[in-house]
Short mmCIF file of C-alpha atoms in Angstrom, two decimals:
data_model
loop_
_atom_site.label_atom_id
_atom_site.label_comp_id
_atom_site.label_asym_id
_atom_site.label_seq_id
_atom_site.Cartn_x
_atom_site.Cartn_y
_atom_site.Cartn_z
CA MET Z 49 -0.03 -0.10 0.29
CA GLU Z 50 2.90 2.14 0.47
CA ALA Z 51 4.35 1.86 -2.65
CA ALA Z 52 1.03 2.11 -4.26
CA TRP Z 53 0.36 5.45 -2.95
CA HIS Z 54 3.47 7.16 -4.40
CA GLN Z 55 1.64 6.98 -7.64
CA PRO Z 56 -1.75 7.93 -9.02
CA ALA Z 57 -4.47 4.89 -8.58
CA ALA Z 58 -4.55 2.00 -11.24
CA ARG Z 59 -8.16 2.09 -11.95
CA SER Z 60 -9.71 3.87 -14.02
CA PRO Z 61 -12.50 6.18 -12.63
CA TYR Z 62 -16.18 5.44 -13.32
CA PHE Z 63 -17.12 9.50 -13.54
CA PRO Z 64 -20.90 8.77 -13.11
CA VAL Z 65 -20.25 7.05 -9.66
CA VAL Z 66 -16.90 9.04 -8.41
CA ALA Z 67 -19.41 12.41 -8.75
CA ARG Z 68 -22.13 10.66 -6.76
CA TYR Z 69 -21.17 12.64 -3.82
CA TYR Z 70 -21.16 15.58 -5.46
CA ASP Z 71 -24.12 15.23 -7.26
CA GLN Z 72 -25.89 14.84 -3.93
CA VAL Z 73 -24.85 18.16 -2.89
CA GLN Z 74 -23.87 20.56 -5.18
CA HIS Z 75 -27.33 22.16 -4.90
CA GLU Z 76 -26.28 23.45 -1.30
CA PRO Z 77 -24.83 26.95 -1.22
CA ALA Z 78 -21.27 27.51 -1.82
CA TYR Z 79 -18.55 29.85 -2.84
CA HIS Z 80 -18.62 28.54 -6.50
CA ARG Z 81 -19.27 25.04 -8.31
CA LEU Z 82 -17.49 24.56 -11.43
CA PRO Z 83 -19.63 24.51 -14.10
CA ASP Z 84 -19.26 21.62 -17.12
CA GLN Z 85 -17.96 24.18 -19.69
CA THR Z 86 -15.05 25.14 -17.21
CA TRP Z 87 -14.15 22.05 -15.94
CA GLU Z 88 -14.22 20.38 -19.83
CA ASP Z 89 -11.95 23.34 -20.78
CA LEU Z 90 -9.64 22.96 -17.84
CA ASN Z 91 -9.41 18.83 -19.05
CA GLY Z 92 -10.93 18.11 -15.28
CA GLU Z 93 -11.05 14.63 -15.55
CA LEU Z 94 -7.48 13.90 -16.75
CA LEU Z 95 -6.74 16.49 -13.72
CA PHE Z 96 -8.65 13.77 -11.23
CA LYS Z 97 -6.72 10.90 -12.37
CA LEU Z 98 -3.12 12.29 -12.09
CA LEU Z 99 -4.33 13.82 -8.35
CA ASP Z 100 -6.49 10.53 -7.73
CA ALA Z 101 -3.86 8.78 -5.17
CA THR Z 102 -6.61 7.52 -2.86
CA VAL Z 103 -7.76 4.46 -1.19
CA SER Z 104 -10.97 4.13 -0.89
CA ARG Z 105 -14.11 4.93 -2.86
CA VAL Z 106 -15.24 7.74 -0.60
CA GLY Z 107 -12.35 9.07 -0.53
CA GLN Z 108 -12.20 9.38 -4.54
CA GLN Z 109 -15.74 11.25 -4.34
CA CYS Z 110 -14.77 13.42 -1.52
CA LEU Z 111 -11.06 14.52 -3.69
CA TYR Z 112 -13.86 14.89 -6.88
CA HIS Z 113 -16.07 17.00 -5.08
CA ARG Z 114 -13.44 19.01 -3.66
CA LEU Z 115 -11.94 20.13 -7.42
CA ARG Z 116 -14.93 20.88 -8.56
CA SER Z 117 -16.12 23.31 -5.35
CA PRO Z 118 -13.00 25.93 -5.03
CA LEU Z 119 -13.39 27.32 -1.49
CA ALA Z 120 -12.38 31.25 -0.35
CA ASP Z 121 -11.70 30.32 3.29
CA GLU Z 122 -7.63 31.09 3.92
CA ALA Z 123 -8.28 29.26 6.84
CA ALA Z 124 -9.45 25.63 5.61
CA LEU Z 125 -7.11 25.45 2.99
CA HIS Z 126 -4.20 26.20 5.52
CA GLU Z 127 -5.55 23.49 7.40
CA PHE Z 128 -5.82 20.92 4.42
CA ASP Z 129 -1.97 21.96 3.52
CA ALA Z 130 -0.83 20.99 6.90
CA ALA Z 131 -2.96 18.00 6.73
CA ALA Z 132 -1.27 16.50 3.62
CA THR Z 133 1.88 18.02 5.08
CA LEU Z 134 1.88 15.84 8.13
CA LEU Z 135 1.16 12.52 5.88
CA ALA Z 136 3.80 13.01 3.64
CA GLN Z 137 6.36 13.34 6.01
CA GLN Z 138 5.20 10.85 8.85
CA PRO Z 139 4.98 7.41 7.29
CA ALA Z 140 3.95 5.92 10.57
CA ALA Z 141 0.69 7.82 10.39
CA ARG Z 142 0.24 7.41 6.77
CA GLY Z 143 0.77 3.36 7.44
CA GLN Z 144 -2.36 3.86 10.12
CA ALA Z 145 -4.08 6.39 7.77
CA LEU Z 146 -3.99 3.19 4.06
CA LEU Z 147 -4.84 0.29 6.16
CA ALA Z 148 -7.88 2.15 7.96
CA LEU Z 149 -9.38 3.61 4.24
CA ASP Z 150 -8.36 0.27 2.63
CA GLN Z 151 -11.76 -1.03 4.25
CA LEU Z 152 -13.51 1.10 1.92
CA THR Z 153 -12.62 -0.44 -1.17
CA ALA Z 154 -15.88 -2.26 -2.65
CA HIS Z 155 -17.57 -0.65 -5.72
CA GLU Z 156 -20.82 -0.39 -3.24
CA ALA Z 157 -19.19 1.88 -1.33
CA TYR Z 158 -19.68 4.48 -4.34
CA TYR Z 159 -23.22 4.32 -3.18
CA LEU Z 160 -22.83 5.93 0.58
CA ALA Z 161 -23.25 9.33 -0.75
CA ASP Z 162 -27.08 8.20 -1.19
CA LEU Z 163 -27.01 8.07 2.63
CA LEU Z 164 -25.92 11.62 3.22
CA THR Z 165 -28.87 13.93 2.45
CA GLY Z 166 -31.58 12.76 5.03
CA GLN Z 167 -33.71 11.25 2.10
CA PRO Z 168 -34.87 8.02 3.44
CA LEU Z 169 -34.15 5.08 1.35
CA PRO Z 170 -36.41 4.00 -1.41
CA THR Z 171 -40.01 2.96 0.05
CA LEU Z 172 -41.34 -0.63 -0.71
CA ARG Z 173 -44.59 -0.69 -2.70
CA GLY Z 174 -46.99 -2.38 -0.29
CA ALA Z 175 -44.69 -2.86 2.61
CA ARG Z 176 -47.21 -1.18 5.39
CA PHE Z 177 -49.10 -4.46 5.26
CA ALA Z 178 -46.04 -6.50 6.20
CA PRO Z 179 -46.31 -6.56 9.82
CA VAL Z 180 -49.67 -7.13 9.38
CA LEU Z 181 -48.97 -10.37 7.08
CA ALA Z 182 -46.03 -11.92 9.63
CA LEU Z 183 -48.28 -11.53 12.33
CA GLY Z 184 -51.12 -13.11 10.91
CA LEU Z 185 -48.82 -16.26 10.42
CA LEU Z 186 -48.09 -16.13 13.75
CA ALA Z 187 -51.40 -15.91 15.08
CA THR Z 188 -52.87 -18.25 13.19
CA LEU Z 189 -49.89 -21.59 13.50
CA LEU Z 190 -50.47 -20.75 17.31
CA GLY Z 191 -53.81 -20.30 17.33
CA GLY Z 192 -53.95 -24.06 15.31
CA PHE Z 193 -52.84 -25.73 18.75
CA TRP Z 194 -56.54 -24.58 19.81
CA LEU Z 195 -58.41 -24.75 16.70
CA PRO Z 196 -56.98 -27.04 14.31
CA VAL Z 197 -59.17 -25.11 11.43
CA LEU Z 198 -56.95 -22.23 11.75
CA TRP Z 199 -53.86 -23.84 9.98
CA LEU Z 200 -55.86 -23.59 6.63
CA GLY Z 201 -55.25 -19.73 7.44
CA THR Z 202 -51.41 -20.11 7.84
CA MET Z 203 -51.15 -22.00 4.78
CA ALA Z 204 -52.74 -18.85 2.81
CA PHE Z 205 -50.68 -16.09 4.97
CA ALA Z 206 -47.64 -18.56 3.88
CA LEU Z 207 -48.18 -18.76 0.56
CA THR Z 208 -48.83 -15.23 0.40
CA ASN Z 209 -45.77 -13.71 2.72
CA ALA Z 210 -43.62 -16.04 0.20
CA VAL Z 211 -44.97 -14.38 -2.84
CA PHE Z 212 -44.47 -10.55 -1.54
CA HIS Z 213 -41.06 -11.95 -0.63
CA PHE Z 214 -40.28 -12.90 -3.94
CA TRP Z 215 -41.49 -9.80 -5.49
CA GLN Z 216 -39.32 -7.15 -2.81
CA ARG Z 217 -36.06 -9.13 -2.50
CA ALA Z 218 -34.70 -8.20 -5.82
CA ARG Z 219 -35.41 -4.59 -4.88
CA ILE Z 220 -34.27 -4.67 -0.88
CA ARG Z 221 -31.01 -6.06 -2.57
CA TYR Z 222 -31.03 -2.92 -5.03
CA ASN Z 223 -31.69 -0.82 -2.27
CA VAL Z 224 -29.53 -1.82 0.72
CA ARG Z 225 -25.75 -2.22 -1.13
CA PRO Z 226 -24.97 1.44 0.91
CA LEU Z 227 -26.31 -0.06 3.92
CA LEU Z 228 -24.06 -3.08 3.99
CA GLN Z 229 -21.12 -0.73 3.51
CA ILE Z 230 -22.43 1.10 6.62
CA GLY Z 231 -20.26 -1.01 9.22
CA ARG Z 232 -17.35 -0.74 6.99
CA LEU Z 233 -17.60 2.79 7.03
CA HIS Z 234 -18.27 2.93 10.87
CA ARG Z 235 -14.72 0.76 11.21
CA ALA Z 236 -12.57 3.64 9.32
CA GLY Z 237 -14.13 6.02 11.25
CA ARG Z 238 -13.43 3.70 14.11
CA ALA Z 239 -9.71 3.54 13.26
CA LEU Z 240 -9.19 6.56 12.39
CA HIS Z 241 -9.99 8.46 15.55
CA ARG Z 242 -8.23 6.10 17.71
CA ALA Z 243 -5.10 6.69 15.24
CA ALA Z 244 -4.78 10.58 17.55
CA LEU Z 245 -4.60 11.90 14.17
CA PRO Z 246 -4.14 15.76 14.87
CA LEU Z 247 -6.55 16.60 11.89
CA ARG Z 248 -10.14 18.42 12.99
CA PRO Z 249 -12.22 16.70 11.46
CA LEU Z 250 -10.92 13.14 12.70
CA GLN Z 251 -11.42 15.05 16.67
CA GLN Z 252 -15.21 15.58 15.95
CA LEU Z 253 -16.29 11.77 15.34
CA ALA Z 254 -16.96 10.31 18.61
CA ALA Z 255 -20.43 11.46 18.79
CA PRO Z 256 -21.28 10.66 14.91
CA LEU Z 257 -19.86 7.21 15.67
CA ALA Z 258 -21.54 6.12 18.91
CA ARG Z 259 -24.48 7.14 17.10
CA LEU Z 260 -23.74 5.07 13.72
CA GLY Z 261 -23.15 2.36 15.77
CA ALA Z 262 -27.17 2.02 16.40
CA ILE Z 263 -27.59 1.74 12.48
CA VAL Z 264 -24.72 -0.37 12.35
CA GLN Z 265 -26.42 -3.10 14.58
CA GLN Z 266 -29.58 -3.08 12.52
CA VAL Z 267 -27.88 -3.84 8.88
CA ALA Z 268 -25.46 -6.61 10.69
CA PHE Z 269 -28.75 -8.64 9.59
CA PHE Z 270 -28.19 -8.18 5.99
CA GLN Z 271 -24.79 -8.27 6.20
CA ALA Z 272 -25.11 -11.56 7.51
CA GLU Z 273 -27.51 -12.36 4.56
CA ALA Z 274 -25.00 -11.37 2.02
CA GLU Z 275 -22.34 -13.51 4.29
CA LEU Z 276 -24.49 -16.42 3.89
CA ASN Z 277 -26.01 -15.68 0.26
CA GLY Z 278 -21.86 -16.06 -0.45
CA GLU Z 279 -21.35 -19.39 1.15
CA ALA Z 280 -22.66 -22.94 -0.32
CA ALA Z 281 -26.33 -23.55 0.72
CA GLY Z 282 -26.26 -24.44 4.19
CA PRO Z 283 -28.16 -25.64 7.16
CA ALA Z 284 -27.95 -21.89 8.41
CA TRP Z 285 -28.81 -20.29 5.29
CA LEU Z 286 -31.76 -22.45 4.58
CA VAL Z 287 -32.81 -21.46 8.06
CA LEU Z 288 -33.15 -17.63 7.67
CA GLU Z 289 -34.19 -18.02 3.63
CA LEU Z 290 -37.26 -19.54 5.45
CA LEU Z 291 -37.60 -17.13 8.22
CA LYS Z 292 -37.34 -14.82 5.43
CA MET Z 293 -40.12 -15.48 3.37
CA LEU Z 294 -42.32 -16.55 6.00
CA LEU Z 295 -42.16 -13.55 8.53
CA LEU Z 296 -41.11 -11.02 5.65
CA LEU Z 297 -37.92 -10.17 7.97
CA ASP Z 298 -35.90 -8.56 4.95
CA VAL Z 299 -39.02 -6.24 4.66
CA LEU Z 300 -39.32 -5.08 8.20
CA VAL Z 301 -35.94 -4.68 8.89
CA TYR Z 302 -35.48 -2.43 5.49
CA ALA Z 303 -37.94 -0.22 7.11
CA ARG Z 304 -36.59 0.17 10.48
CA CYS Z 305 -33.30 0.83 8.83
CA GLN Z 306 -35.44 3.34 6.64
CA ILE Z 307 -36.45 5.44 10.11
CA ALA Z 308 -32.79 5.06 10.97
CA VAL Z 309 -30.78 6.48 8.02
CA GLN Z 310 -33.16 9.67 8.25
CA GLN Z 311 -32.49 9.86 11.79
CA HIS Z 312 -29.01 9.94 11.64
CA ALA Z 313 -27.98 11.08 8.20
CA PRO Z 314 -25.74 13.99 9.28
CA ALA Z 315 -23.57 11.76 11.68
CA ILE Z 316 -22.74 9.67 8.62
CA ARG Z 317 -22.32 12.52 6.91
CA THR Z 318 -19.95 13.76 9.08
CA ILE Z 319 -17.73 10.48 9.08
CA PHE Z 320 -18.11 10.07 5.38
CA GLU Z 321 -16.45 13.76 4.84
CA ALA Z 322 -14.01 12.89 7.93
CA VAL Z 323 -12.90 9.23 5.97
CA GLY Z 324 -12.38 11.43 2.62
CA TYR Z 325 -10.77 14.42 3.86
CA VAL Z 326 -7.85 11.65 5.08
CA ASP Z 327 -8.11 10.15 1.79
CA CYS Z 328 -7.93 13.66 -0.29
CA ALA Z 329 -5.10 14.90 2.06
CA LEU Z 330 -3.06 11.47 1.15
CA ALA Z 331 -3.90 11.92 -2.69
CA VAL Z 332 -2.42 15.46 -2.47
CA ALA Z 333 0.70 14.53 -0.40
CA SER Z 334 1.37 12.01 -3.04
CA PHE Z 335 0.83 14.15 -6.34
CA ARG Z 336 3.39 16.77 -4.01
CA GLN Z 337 6.14 13.66 -4.25
CA ARG Z 338 5.69 13.29 -7.65
CA HIS Z 339 5.55 17.00 -8.75
CA ALA Z 340 7.33 20.34 -8.62
CA THR Z 341 4.32 22.28 -6.06
CA CYS Z 342 4.11 25.15 -4.24
CA VAL Z 343 1.87 26.22 -1.48
CA PRO Z 344 -0.58 29.35 -3.00
CA HIS Z 345 -0.51 32.75 -1.06
CA PHE Z 346 -3.76 34.76 -1.02
CA GLY Z 347 -3.36 38.45 -0.69
CA PRO Z 348 -6.14 41.30 -1.53
CA ALA Z 349 -7.72 42.50 -4.98
CA ALA Z 350 -5.50 45.02 -5.32
CA GLU Z 351 -2.38 43.05 -5.39
CA GLY Z 352 -3.42 40.89 -8.52
CA ILE Z 353 -2.16 37.83 -9.73
CA GLN Z 354 1.48 37.05 -9.56
CA LEU Z 355 2.04 33.27 -10.92
CA GLN Z 356 6.02 32.37 -10.86
CA ALA Z 357 7.50 29.42 -13.09
CA ALA Z 358 4.14 28.32 -13.85
CA TYR Z 359 3.12 25.04 -15.62
CA HIS Z 360 0.57 22.39 -16.96
CA PRO Z 361 0.66 18.91 -14.82
CA LEU Z 362 -0.72 17.37 -17.90
CA VAL Z 363 1.70 18.35 -20.38
CA PRO Z 364 5.16 16.19 -20.12
CA GLY Z 365 8.17 18.64 -20.05
CA CYS Z 366 5.41 21.81 -20.17
CA VAL Z 367 7.86 25.26 -19.94
CA PRO Z 368 7.09 27.55 -17.44
CA ASN Z 369 5.86 31.10 -17.43
CA ASP Z 370 5.63 34.17 -15.07
CA LEU Z 371 2.76 36.40 -15.45
CA THR Z 372 1.34 39.49 -13.32
CA LEU Z 373 -2.19 40.47 -13.42
CA ALA Z 374 -2.94 44.12 -11.79
CA GLY Z 375 -5.46 46.39 -12.91
CA GLN Z 376 -5.27 45.16 -16.55
CA GLY Z 377 -6.47 42.22 -18.66
CA VAL Z 378 -4.33 40.72 -21.07
CA LEU Z 379 -4.58 39.66 -24.76
CA LEU Z 380 -2.52 36.91 -25.85
CA THR Z 381 -1.74 36.82 -29.62
CA GLY Z 382 0.23 34.02 -31.55
CA SER Z 383 0.27 31.08 -34.22
CA ASN Z 384 -1.92 27.96 -33.55
CA MET Z 385 0.18 25.80 -31.48
CA ALA Z 386 2.21 28.54 -29.86
CA GLY Z 387 1.05 27.64 -26.36
CA LYS Z 388 -1.67 29.91 -25.81
CA THR Z 389 -3.97 27.65 -25.00
CA THR Z 390 -2.21 25.45 -23.04
CA PHE Z 391 -1.52 28.94 -21.18
CA MET Z 392 -4.46 29.96 -20.35
CA ARG Z 393 -5.36 26.42 -19.03
CA THR Z 394 -2.10 26.82 -16.65
CA LEU Z 395 -3.37 29.76 -15.25
CA GLY Z 396 -7.04 27.70 -14.65
CA VAL Z 397 -5.39 24.83 -13.37
CA ASN Z 398 -3.32 26.81 -10.82
CA ALA Z 399 -6.20 28.46 -9.60
CA LEU Z 400 -8.25 25.96 -9.27
CA LEU Z 401 -5.24 23.68 -7.22
CA ALA Z 402 -4.56 26.64 -5.20
CA GLN Z 403 -8.55 27.35 -3.81
CA THR Z 404 -9.29 23.12 -3.46
CA VAL Z 405 -6.32 21.76 -2.99
CA ALA Z 406 -3.67 24.52 -1.58
CA THR Z 407 -1.03 23.08 -3.89
CA CYS Z 408 0.01 25.31 -7.04
CA PRO Z 409 2.38 23.56 -9.90
CA ALA Z 410 4.38 26.59 -10.01
CA THR Z 411 7.38 27.94 -7.83
CA ALA Z 412 5.41 31.42 -6.49
CA TYR Z 413 1.39 31.77 -6.66
CA ARG Z 414 -0.07 35.01 -4.73
CA ALA Z 415 -4.01 35.63 -5.94
CA PRO Z 416 -7.05 37.04 -4.42
CA PHE Z 417 -9.35 34.32 -4.16
CA CYS Z 418 -11.57 34.28 -7.42
CA ARG Z 419 -14.24 31.68 -9.09
CA VAL Z 420 -12.67 30.52 -12.57
CA LEU Z 421 -14.76 30.53 -15.33
CA THR Z 422 -13.67 30.04 -19.03
CA SER Z 423 -14.74 29.66 -22.28
CA LEU Z 424 -11.89 27.08 -23.98
CA SER Z 425 -13.54 24.55 -26.19
CA LEU Z 426 -16.59 24.77 -27.81
CA ALA Z 427 -18.49 22.69 -30.55
CA ASP Z 428 -21.25 22.71 -32.70
CA SER Z 429 -24.65 20.55 -31.46
CA LEU Z 430 -26.00 18.74 -33.98
CA PRO Z 431 -28.61 16.99 -31.85
CA THR Z 432 -29.67 20.39 -30.87
CA GLY Z 433 -29.31 21.77 -34.26
CA LYS Z 434 -26.77 24.50 -32.61
CA SER Z 435 -24.60 26.36 -35.35
CA TYR Z 436 -20.98 27.15 -33.88
CA TYR Z 437 -21.82 30.59 -33.50
CA LEU Z 438 -24.70 29.93 -31.33
CA VAL Z 439 -22.85 27.78 -28.69
CA GLU Z 440 -20.62 30.89 -28.36
CA ALA Z 441 -23.33 33.15 -28.09
CA GLU Z 442 -25.18 31.12 -25.49
CA THR Z 443 -22.13 30.23 -23.24
CA MET Z 444 -20.69 34.34 -23.68
CA ARG Z 445 -24.51 34.94 -22.31
CA GLN Z 446 -24.06 32.94 -19.36
CA LEU Z 447 -20.56 34.01 -18.67
CA LEU Z 448 -22.33 37.71 -18.19
CA LEU Z 449 -24.97 36.84 -16.45
CA ALA Z 450 -22.85 34.76 -14.36
CA CYS Z 451 -20.47 37.80 -13.71
CA ASP Z 452 -23.55 40.31 -13.27
CA ALA Z 453 -25.07 37.87 -10.57
CA ALA Z 454 -22.22 37.45 -8.27
CA PRO Z 455 -20.23 40.03 -8.28
CA GLY Z 456 -16.94 39.68 -7.02
CA SER Z 457 -12.77 38.13 -8.11
CA TYR Z 458 -13.09 35.96 -11.26
CA LEU Z 459 -10.65 34.84 -13.19
CA LEU Z 460 -12.34 34.77 -16.84
CA LEU Z 461 -10.16 32.78 -20.40
CA LEU Z 462 -10.97 32.91 -23.31
CA ASP Z 463 -9.95 31.59 -26.44
CA GLU Z 464 -11.06 33.45 -30.01
CA LEU Z 465 -14.79 34.52 -29.02
CA PHE Z 466 -17.33 35.01 -31.73
CA LYS Z 467 -14.82 33.13 -34.32
CA GLY Z 468 -18.29 31.81 -35.45
CA THR Z 469 -18.92 34.35 -37.32
CA ASN Z 470 -17.26 37.35 -39.86
CA THR Z 471 -14.39 39.41 -38.98
CA GLN Z 472 -15.85 42.61 -38.89
CA GLU Z 473 -18.71 41.81 -36.46
CA ARG Z 474 -16.04 39.50 -34.52
CA ILE Z 475 -13.83 42.29 -33.24
CA ALA Z 476 -17.01 44.77 -32.94
CA ALA Z 477 -18.24 41.95 -30.39
CA ASN Z 478 -15.09 40.86 -28.74
CA LYS Z 479 -14.21 44.23 -28.44
CA ALA Z 480 -17.91 45.00 -26.68
CA VAL Z 481 -17.77 42.17 -24.23
CA LEU Z 482 -13.91 42.27 -23.35
CA ALA Z 483 -14.13 45.89 -22.41
CA TYR Z 484 -17.15 44.81 -20.31
CA LEU Z 485 -16.18 42.16 -18.03
CA GLN Z 486 -12.31 44.22 -17.34
CA PRO Z 487 -13.86 45.77 -14.54
CA ARG Z 488 -15.78 42.60 -13.40
CA GLY Z 489 -12.75 40.24 -13.19
CA TRP Z 490 -9.34 39.30 -14.05
CA VAL Z 491 -9.36 38.81 -17.90
CA VAL Z 492 -7.12 36.81 -20.21
CA ALA Z 493 -8.22 36.18 -23.61
CA ALA Z 494 -6.70 34.85 -26.63
CA THR Z 495 -7.04 36.27 -30.42
CA HIS Z 496 -5.35 36.23 -33.70
CA ASP Z 497 -7.29 39.81 -34.44
CA GLY Z 498 -4.10 42.64 -33.89
CA GLU Z 499 -6.35 45.02 -34.37
CA LEU Z 500 -8.43 44.41 -30.52
CA GLY Z 501 -4.74 45.39 -29.44
CA ALA Z 502 -5.45 49.11 -30.41
CA LEU Z 503 -9.32 49.03 -29.42
CA LEU Z 504 -8.76 47.91 -26.18
CA GLN Z 505 -4.95 49.81 -25.25
CA SER Z 506 -7.12 51.23 -22.02
CA CYS Z 507 -7.77 48.67 -20.29
CA PHE Z 508 -5.83 45.71 -21.78
CA VAL Z 509 -1.87 45.00 -22.11
CA GLU Z 510 -0.60 42.72 -24.96
CA TYR Z 511 1.22 39.50 -24.47
CA HIS Z 512 2.43 36.84 -27.29
CA PHE Z 513 3.28 33.77 -28.01
CA CYS Z 514 5.31 32.94 -31.40
CA GLU Z 515 7.33 30.16 -33.41
CA THR Z 516 10.07 30.05 -35.63
CA VAL Z 517 9.78 28.79 -38.84
CA THR Z 518 12.75 27.61 -41.38
CA GLU Z 519 12.94 26.12 -44.63
CA GLU Z 520 13.83 23.03 -42.92
CA ASP Z 521 11.91 23.09 -39.72
CA TRP Z 522 9.69 25.02 -37.30
CA TYR Z 523 9.79 25.34 -33.65
CA PHE Z 524 7.88 26.70 -30.95
CA ASP Z 525 10.32 27.98 -27.89
CA PHE Z 526 6.31 28.40 -25.17
CA ARG Z 527 7.69 31.13 -23.92
CA LEU Z 528 5.12 34.10 -22.79
CA LYS Z 529 6.77 37.69 -24.18
CA ALA Z 530 5.36 40.76 -24.10
CA GLY Z 531 3.55 43.19 -26.57
CA PRO Z 532 2.11 42.15 -30.06
CA LEU Z 533 2.62 39.72 -32.20
CA THR Z 534 4.78 41.20 -35.10
CA THR Z 535 5.49 38.40 -36.99
CA ARG Z 536 3.44 36.14 -39.09
CA ASN Z 537 4.68 32.60 -39.96
CA ALA Z 538 1.56 31.17 -40.72
CA ILE Z 539 2.31 30.89 -44.59
CA ARG Z 540 5.67 29.96 -44.17
CA LEU Z 541 4.58 27.15 -42.27
CA LEU Z 542 2.32 26.41 -45.26
CA ALA Z 543 5.24 25.88 -47.55
CA ARG Z 544 7.27 24.14 -45.10
CA LEU Z 545 4.02 21.27 -45.35
CA HIS Z 546 4.60 21.39 -49.08
CA TYR Z 547 1.52 23.07 -50.13
CA PRO Z 548 2.08 23.36 -53.86
CA ALA Z 549 3.61 26.90 -54.78
CA GLN Z 550 1.39 28.79 -56.64
CA VAL Z 551 -1.16 28.72 -53.26
CA VAL Z 552 1.52 29.83 -51.51
CA ALA Z 553 2.34 32.77 -53.58
CA ASP Z 554 -0.78 33.76 -53.97
CA ALA Z 555 -1.57 33.62 -50.12
CA GLN Z 556 1.55 35.87 -49.64
CA ALA Z 557 0.83 38.57 -52.24
CA LEU Z 558 -2.33 38.97 -50.74
CA SER Z 559 -1.14 38.84 -47.19
CA ALA Z 560 1.26 41.54 -48.27
CA THR Z 561 -1.32 43.77 -49.43
CA LEU Z 562 -4.03 43.51 -46.72
CA ALA Z 563 -0.88 44.34 -44.21
CA THR Z 564 -0.14 47.66 -46.75
CA ARG Z 565 -4.28 48.79 -46.78
CA ALA Z 566 -4.11 48.01 -42.74
CA GLN Z 567 -1.55 50.44 -42.28
CA LEU Z 568 -3.07 52.91 -44.00
CA GLY Z 569 -6.02 53.17 -42.30
CA SER Z 570 -8.74 50.76 -44.14
CA THR Z 571 -8.72 47.85 -41.46
CA GLN Z 572 -11.29 45.71 -43.06
CA LEU Z 573 -12.16 44.72 -46.57
CA THR Z 574 -15.99 44.33 -46.57
CA THR Z 575 -17.31 43.51 -50.25
CA SER Z 576 -16.38 40.89 -52.84
CA GLY Z 577 -15.67 43.02 -55.72
CA GLU Z 578 -12.61 45.03 -53.23
CA LEU Z 579 -11.58 41.44 -52.73
CA ASP Z 580 -11.29 40.29 -56.05
CA SER Z 581 -9.26 43.78 -57.17
CA VAL Z 582 -6.74 43.29 -54.72
CA ALA Z 583 -6.45 39.73 -55.74
CA ASP Z 584 -6.37 40.77 -59.10
CA SER Z 585 -3.74 43.37 -58.52
CA THR Z 586 -1.72 40.56 -56.90
CA ARG Z 587 -1.39 38.24 -59.56
#
């Protein structure tokens, strides 16, 4: 287990069940919940797999929830940092935690999340008649010793109860999946509590563990049943099956468990989250062993965002970059593959990990608390009939509404807005949207439209990435550079890819003409006739 802790978990996560805890509680009040679009833009599932060195299924679910629920609580983040540091530096404490968490590795442990919200277990149809049917069978059976004709009623009740039992058996087995893990959760929580690790969530477990003990006793019936079902049919199994069938024991015990789960849901949740907290701290400690990281520092918004040697942990050999965001936004220019989008994802991942696991892939990180919102990897939708531009427009509308609905610090990462429409309207819409967003957060926007730099020079500063293209090769240094992009290598890259010589020559000539017109103040060619005349002159 110690050896396995040094690497991400070998299992491949099935996200519908991993996200089960997050889905149960995501509607509760929180500083921020990462939207689906932002989660996808930041490669959230791959990031989760990289961090997932958890042992238990509960820890997996808590790690997923943590990554999608950034905090604005500096004390809580420092506390989590201290927990990860403790488990990284003390092998004995780490070993106790690993052994305790190893009790929750069964797939059924994913369904413990269904018990946390206080919602009762699903009700069985006709379950209210079970006590009457069981008592009726016992009454007629005993009464038959005085009045034998009552044994006919016993036979009728036995037949009815058997039908009712087999009708409900499949539903009960499905619904009790989380209950079968209650005992394991109790033992894991008790083992962590007895380990006396100096972690605040574990110091509050005494009372919840005592309350959960009552449920464990009731659930023991289903656990014994599961164990007997896993063995070859023997006398004990036959006796239990007969009693369940005639007296409807499984239906009656299930009803009692329904009430107990509803009453003790807060205790179950406290233990669940304490166990998950320790497992998350173990996973982050493992991540810190494998990657160069720093502990984030949080300051007032007036100090801006400062990153040193920030890199993306999902990119092998990622080139680190520095950035300081003060009062102005940032416009990123550069050709495709030069590193613009990866750099923006690097900013987003650093901000996300800083406010979730108090760990940044950088040498230094200082920033105010901020909500990360992105528009980096949109696509059209065939099932809904939405064009690319419509998807863009709807996404940006949601982002604008979010900034207006919850004023505060935002980190907005935007890649080539409105590229689904024509140049003239794209530049106009970009200018209007970016100018509107800049006072509402920290805006980093990538664009191929150099005109935006002049239009937004009062509130945005320009940076760029560039590449070097030669006759034999091309390469990128992936270094962020101040100022606007002054070189154009896209057409030279076409030549490097052996496009027909006529295509390259025509493209170079027309590009030169368009550049000359731009310098003379004519930034747009708006009619097809004008384009044709330019094409004719270049030939």
